[in-house]
PDB file of C-alpha atoms in Angstrom:
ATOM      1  CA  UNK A 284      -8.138 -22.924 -23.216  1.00  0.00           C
ATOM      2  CA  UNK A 285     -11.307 -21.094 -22.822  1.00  0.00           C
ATOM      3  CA  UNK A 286     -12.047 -20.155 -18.920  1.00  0.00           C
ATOM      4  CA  UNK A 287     -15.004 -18.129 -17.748  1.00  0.00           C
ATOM      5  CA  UNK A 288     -13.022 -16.244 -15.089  1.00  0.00           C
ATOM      6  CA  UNK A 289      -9.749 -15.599 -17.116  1.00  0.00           C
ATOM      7  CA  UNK A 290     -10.971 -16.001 -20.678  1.00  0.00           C
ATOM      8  CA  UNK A 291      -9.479 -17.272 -23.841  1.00  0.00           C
ATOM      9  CA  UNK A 292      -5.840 -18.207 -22.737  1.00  0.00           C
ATOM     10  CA  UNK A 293      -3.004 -19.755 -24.210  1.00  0.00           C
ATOM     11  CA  UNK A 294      -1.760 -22.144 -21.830  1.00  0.00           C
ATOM     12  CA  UNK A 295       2.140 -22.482 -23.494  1.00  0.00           C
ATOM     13  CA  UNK A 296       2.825 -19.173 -23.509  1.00  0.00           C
ATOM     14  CA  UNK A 297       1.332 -18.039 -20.629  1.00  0.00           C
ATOM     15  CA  UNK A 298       3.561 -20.640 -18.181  1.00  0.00           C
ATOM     16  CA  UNK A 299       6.561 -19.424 -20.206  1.00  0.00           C
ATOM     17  CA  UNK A 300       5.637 -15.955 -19.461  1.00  0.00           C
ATOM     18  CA  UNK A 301       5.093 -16.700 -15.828  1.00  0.00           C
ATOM     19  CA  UNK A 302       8.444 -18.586 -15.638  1.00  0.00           C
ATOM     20  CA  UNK A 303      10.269 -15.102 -17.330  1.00  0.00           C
ATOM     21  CA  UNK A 304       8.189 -13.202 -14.554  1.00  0.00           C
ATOM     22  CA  UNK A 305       9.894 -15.159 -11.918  1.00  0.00           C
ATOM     23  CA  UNK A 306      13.234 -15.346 -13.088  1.00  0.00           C
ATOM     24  CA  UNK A 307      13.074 -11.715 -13.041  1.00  0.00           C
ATOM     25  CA  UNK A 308      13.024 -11.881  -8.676  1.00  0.00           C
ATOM     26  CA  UNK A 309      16.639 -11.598  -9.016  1.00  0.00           C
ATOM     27  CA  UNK A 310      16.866  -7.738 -11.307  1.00  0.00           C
ATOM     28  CA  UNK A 311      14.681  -6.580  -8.896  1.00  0.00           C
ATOM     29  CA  UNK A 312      15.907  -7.580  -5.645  1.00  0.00           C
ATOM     30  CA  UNK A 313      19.581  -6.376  -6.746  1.00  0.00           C
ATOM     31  CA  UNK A 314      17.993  -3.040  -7.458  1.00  0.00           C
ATOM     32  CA  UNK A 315      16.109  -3.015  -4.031  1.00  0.00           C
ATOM     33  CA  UNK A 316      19.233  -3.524  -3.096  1.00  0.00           C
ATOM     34  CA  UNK A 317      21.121  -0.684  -4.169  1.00  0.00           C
ATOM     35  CA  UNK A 318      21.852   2.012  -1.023  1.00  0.00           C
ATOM     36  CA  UNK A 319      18.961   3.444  -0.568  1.00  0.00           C
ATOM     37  CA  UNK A 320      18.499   6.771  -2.354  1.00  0.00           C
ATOM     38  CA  UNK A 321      19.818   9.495  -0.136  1.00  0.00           C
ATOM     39  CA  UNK A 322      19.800  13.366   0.051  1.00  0.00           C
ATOM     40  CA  UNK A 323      23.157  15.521   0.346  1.00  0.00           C
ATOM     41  CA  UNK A 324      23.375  18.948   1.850  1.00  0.00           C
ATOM     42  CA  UNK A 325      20.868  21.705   0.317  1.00  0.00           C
ATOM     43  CA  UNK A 326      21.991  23.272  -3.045  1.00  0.00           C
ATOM     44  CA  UNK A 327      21.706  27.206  -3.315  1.00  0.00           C
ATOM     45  CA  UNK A 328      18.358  27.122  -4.339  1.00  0.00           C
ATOM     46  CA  UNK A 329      17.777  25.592  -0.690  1.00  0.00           C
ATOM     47  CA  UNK A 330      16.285  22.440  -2.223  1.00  0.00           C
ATOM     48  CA  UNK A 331      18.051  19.274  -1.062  1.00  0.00           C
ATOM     49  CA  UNK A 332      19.553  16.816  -3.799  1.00  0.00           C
ATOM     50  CA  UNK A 333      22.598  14.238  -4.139  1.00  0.00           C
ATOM     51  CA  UNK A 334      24.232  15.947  -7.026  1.00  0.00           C
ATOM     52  CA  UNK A 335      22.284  14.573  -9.893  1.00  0.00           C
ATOM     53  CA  UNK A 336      19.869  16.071 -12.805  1.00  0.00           C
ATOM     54  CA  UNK A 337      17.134  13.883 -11.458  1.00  0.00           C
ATOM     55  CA  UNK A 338      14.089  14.395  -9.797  1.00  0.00           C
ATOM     56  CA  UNK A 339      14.748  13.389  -5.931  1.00  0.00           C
ATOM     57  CA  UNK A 340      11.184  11.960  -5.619  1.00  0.00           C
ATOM     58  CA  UNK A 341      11.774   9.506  -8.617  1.00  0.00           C
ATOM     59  CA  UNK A 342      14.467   7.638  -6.747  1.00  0.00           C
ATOM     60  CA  UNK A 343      12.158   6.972  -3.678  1.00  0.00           C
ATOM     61  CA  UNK A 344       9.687   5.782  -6.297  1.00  0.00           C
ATOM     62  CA  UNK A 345      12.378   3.512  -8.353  1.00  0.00           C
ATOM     63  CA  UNK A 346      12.993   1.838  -4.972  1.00  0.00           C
ATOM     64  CA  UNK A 347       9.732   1.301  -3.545  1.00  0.00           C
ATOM     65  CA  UNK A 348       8.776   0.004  -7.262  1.00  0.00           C
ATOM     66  CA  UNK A 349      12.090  -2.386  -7.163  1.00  0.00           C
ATOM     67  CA  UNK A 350      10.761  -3.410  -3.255  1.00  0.00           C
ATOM     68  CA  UNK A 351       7.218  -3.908  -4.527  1.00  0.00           C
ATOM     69  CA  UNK A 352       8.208  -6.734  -7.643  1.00  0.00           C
ATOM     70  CA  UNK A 353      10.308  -8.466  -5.889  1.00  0.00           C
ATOM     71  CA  UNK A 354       8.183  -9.104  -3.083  1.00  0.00           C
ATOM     72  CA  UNK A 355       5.300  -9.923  -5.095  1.00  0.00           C
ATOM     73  CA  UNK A 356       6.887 -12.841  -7.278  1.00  0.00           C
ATOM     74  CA  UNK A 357       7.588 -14.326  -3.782  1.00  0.00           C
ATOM     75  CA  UNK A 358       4.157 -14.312  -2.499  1.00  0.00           C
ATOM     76  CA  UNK A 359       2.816 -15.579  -5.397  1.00  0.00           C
ATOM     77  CA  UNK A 360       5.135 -18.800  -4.598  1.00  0.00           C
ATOM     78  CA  UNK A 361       3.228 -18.205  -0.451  1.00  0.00           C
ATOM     79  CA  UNK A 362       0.049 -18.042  -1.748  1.00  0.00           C
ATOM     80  CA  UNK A 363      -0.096 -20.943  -3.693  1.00  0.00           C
ATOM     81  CA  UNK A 364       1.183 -22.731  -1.188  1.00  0.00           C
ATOM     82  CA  UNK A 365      -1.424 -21.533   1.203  1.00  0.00           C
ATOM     83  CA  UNK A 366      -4.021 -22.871  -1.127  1.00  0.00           C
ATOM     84  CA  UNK A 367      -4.365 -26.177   0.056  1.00  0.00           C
ATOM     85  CA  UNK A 368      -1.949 -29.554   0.700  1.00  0.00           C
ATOM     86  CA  UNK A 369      -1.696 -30.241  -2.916  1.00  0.00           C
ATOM     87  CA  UNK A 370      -1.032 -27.031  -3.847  1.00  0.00           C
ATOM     88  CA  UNK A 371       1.780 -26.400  -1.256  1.00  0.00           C
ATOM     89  CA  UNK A 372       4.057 -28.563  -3.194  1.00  0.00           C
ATOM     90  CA  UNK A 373       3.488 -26.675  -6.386  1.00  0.00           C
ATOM     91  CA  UNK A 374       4.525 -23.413  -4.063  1.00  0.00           C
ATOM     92  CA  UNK A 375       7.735 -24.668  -3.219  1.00  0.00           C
ATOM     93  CA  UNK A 376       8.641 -25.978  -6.788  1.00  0.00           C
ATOM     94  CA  UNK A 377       7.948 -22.794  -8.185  1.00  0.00           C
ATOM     95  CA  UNK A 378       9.510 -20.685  -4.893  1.00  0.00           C
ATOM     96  CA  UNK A 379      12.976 -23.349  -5.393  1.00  0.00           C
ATOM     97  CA  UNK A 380      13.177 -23.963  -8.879  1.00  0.00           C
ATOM     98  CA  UNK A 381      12.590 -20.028 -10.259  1.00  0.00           C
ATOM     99  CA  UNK A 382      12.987 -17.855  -7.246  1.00  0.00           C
ATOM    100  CA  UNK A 383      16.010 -19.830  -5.844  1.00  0.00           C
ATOM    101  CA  UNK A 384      17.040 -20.604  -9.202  1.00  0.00           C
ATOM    102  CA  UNK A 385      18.248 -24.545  -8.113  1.00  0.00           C
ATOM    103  CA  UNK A 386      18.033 -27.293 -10.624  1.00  0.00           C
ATOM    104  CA  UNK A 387      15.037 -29.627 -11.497  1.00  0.00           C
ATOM    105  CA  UNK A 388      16.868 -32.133 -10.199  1.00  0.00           C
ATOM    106  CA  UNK A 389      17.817 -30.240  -6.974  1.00  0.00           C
ATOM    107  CA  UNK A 390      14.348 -29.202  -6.725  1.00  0.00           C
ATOM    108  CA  UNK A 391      12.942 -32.594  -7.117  1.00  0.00           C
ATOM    109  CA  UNK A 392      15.016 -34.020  -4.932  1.00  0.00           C
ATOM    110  CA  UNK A 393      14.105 -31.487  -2.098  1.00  0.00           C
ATOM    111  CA  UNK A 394      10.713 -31.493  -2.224  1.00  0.00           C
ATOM    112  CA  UNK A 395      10.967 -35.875  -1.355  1.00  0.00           C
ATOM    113  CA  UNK A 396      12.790 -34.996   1.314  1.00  0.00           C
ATOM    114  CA  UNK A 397      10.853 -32.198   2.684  1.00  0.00           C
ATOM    115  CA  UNK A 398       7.079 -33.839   1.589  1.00  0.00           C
ATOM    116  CA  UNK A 399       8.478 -37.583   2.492  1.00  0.00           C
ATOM    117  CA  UNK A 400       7.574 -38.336  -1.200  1.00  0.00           C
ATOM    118  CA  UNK A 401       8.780 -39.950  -3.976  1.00  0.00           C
ATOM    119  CA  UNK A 402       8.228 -38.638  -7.471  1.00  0.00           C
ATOM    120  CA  UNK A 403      10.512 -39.351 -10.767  1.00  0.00           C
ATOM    121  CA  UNK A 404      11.754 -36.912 -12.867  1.00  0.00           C
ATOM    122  CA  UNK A 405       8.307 -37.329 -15.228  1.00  0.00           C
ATOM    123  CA  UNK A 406       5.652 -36.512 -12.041  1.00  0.00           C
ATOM    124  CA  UNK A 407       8.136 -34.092 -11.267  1.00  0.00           C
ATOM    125  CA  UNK A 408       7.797 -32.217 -14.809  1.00  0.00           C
ATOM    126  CA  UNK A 409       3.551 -32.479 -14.738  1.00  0.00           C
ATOM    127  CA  UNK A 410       3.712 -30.896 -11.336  1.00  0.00           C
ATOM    128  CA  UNK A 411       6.116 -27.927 -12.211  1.00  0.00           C
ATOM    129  CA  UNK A 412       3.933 -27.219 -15.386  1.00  0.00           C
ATOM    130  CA  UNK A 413       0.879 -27.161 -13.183  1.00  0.00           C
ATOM    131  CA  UNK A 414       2.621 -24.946 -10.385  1.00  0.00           C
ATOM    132  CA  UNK A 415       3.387 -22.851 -13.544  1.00  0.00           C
ATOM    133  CA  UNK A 416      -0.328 -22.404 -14.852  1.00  0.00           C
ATOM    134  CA  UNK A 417      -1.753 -22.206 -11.327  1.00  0.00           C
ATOM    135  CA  UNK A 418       0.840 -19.354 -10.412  1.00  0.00           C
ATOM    136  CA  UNK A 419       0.096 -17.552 -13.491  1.00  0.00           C
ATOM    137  CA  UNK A 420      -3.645 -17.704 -13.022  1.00  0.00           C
ATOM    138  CA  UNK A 421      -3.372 -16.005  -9.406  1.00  0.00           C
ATOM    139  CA  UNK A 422      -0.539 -13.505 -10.344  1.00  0.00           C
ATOM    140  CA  UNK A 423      -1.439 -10.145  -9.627  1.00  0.00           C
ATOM    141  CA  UNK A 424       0.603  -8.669 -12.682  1.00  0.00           C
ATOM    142  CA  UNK A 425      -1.862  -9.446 -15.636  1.00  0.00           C
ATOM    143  CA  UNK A 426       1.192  -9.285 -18.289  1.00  0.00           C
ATOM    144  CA  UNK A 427       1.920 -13.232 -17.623  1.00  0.00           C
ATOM    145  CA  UNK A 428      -1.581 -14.381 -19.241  1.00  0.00           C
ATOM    146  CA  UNK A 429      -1.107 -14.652 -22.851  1.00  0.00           C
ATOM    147  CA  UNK A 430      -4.443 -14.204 -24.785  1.00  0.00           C
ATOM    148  CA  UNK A 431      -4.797 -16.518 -27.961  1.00  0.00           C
TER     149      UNK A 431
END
């Protein structure tokens, strides 16, 4: 698909890159989660460390980087939704189905409860592979657009 903004993109593989970018939430918020790095007593050189070969500053860095992506794959779910009314459902499909990790059918069945909607499994599918391109399009990380 040839855009003026975003160029020449493949529209398969970028959604499927997207979706991998989201799925990925979960590495990064376990390593966010780790105890945050720490400093022991000052060696005899008088520099503080916790024991290990490794540069002190790089494990501040590690975490902050760990804080920063997941954060950002769930504000690309917020600011899709804060697009407009349409695009608020294609937030929380994304936000449920790949940040949450439920089912389609979990999912679907969710979002006619929480929208007082009804849409079948096929709607359901067109509006997931929308959420998927639109997401991808306003992602910050420019990895998940796929050139042809």
């Amino acid at each position: 698909m040839v855009d003026s903004v975003f160029g020449n993109l493949d529209k398969e593989a970028t959604k499927e890159a997207f979706k991998e970018y989201l799925r990925e939430w979960k590495k990064y918020k376990l390593k966010a989660m780790q105890r945050f790095p720490g400093l022991q007593s000052p060696s005899m050189d008088g520099q503080p460390n916790d024991g290990t070969p490794h540069d002190p500053d790089q494990k501040f860095v590690n975490h902050a980087e760990a804080v920063y992506q997941y954060k950002t794959r769930i504000k690309c779910c917020e600011v899709l939704m804060s697009v407009g009314e349409e695009e608020e459902i294609l937030g929380d499909i994304l936000l449920h189905r790949f940040i949450k990790n439920w089912s389609a059918i979990r999912t679907m069945n969710y979002i006619n409860e929480q929208y007082n909607t009804y849409m079948d499994d096929r709607q359901y599918r067109r509006l997931q592979d929308q959420a998927l391109w639109e997401g991808a399009l306003m992602c910050p990380d420019d990895s998940v657009r796929i050139f042809k």
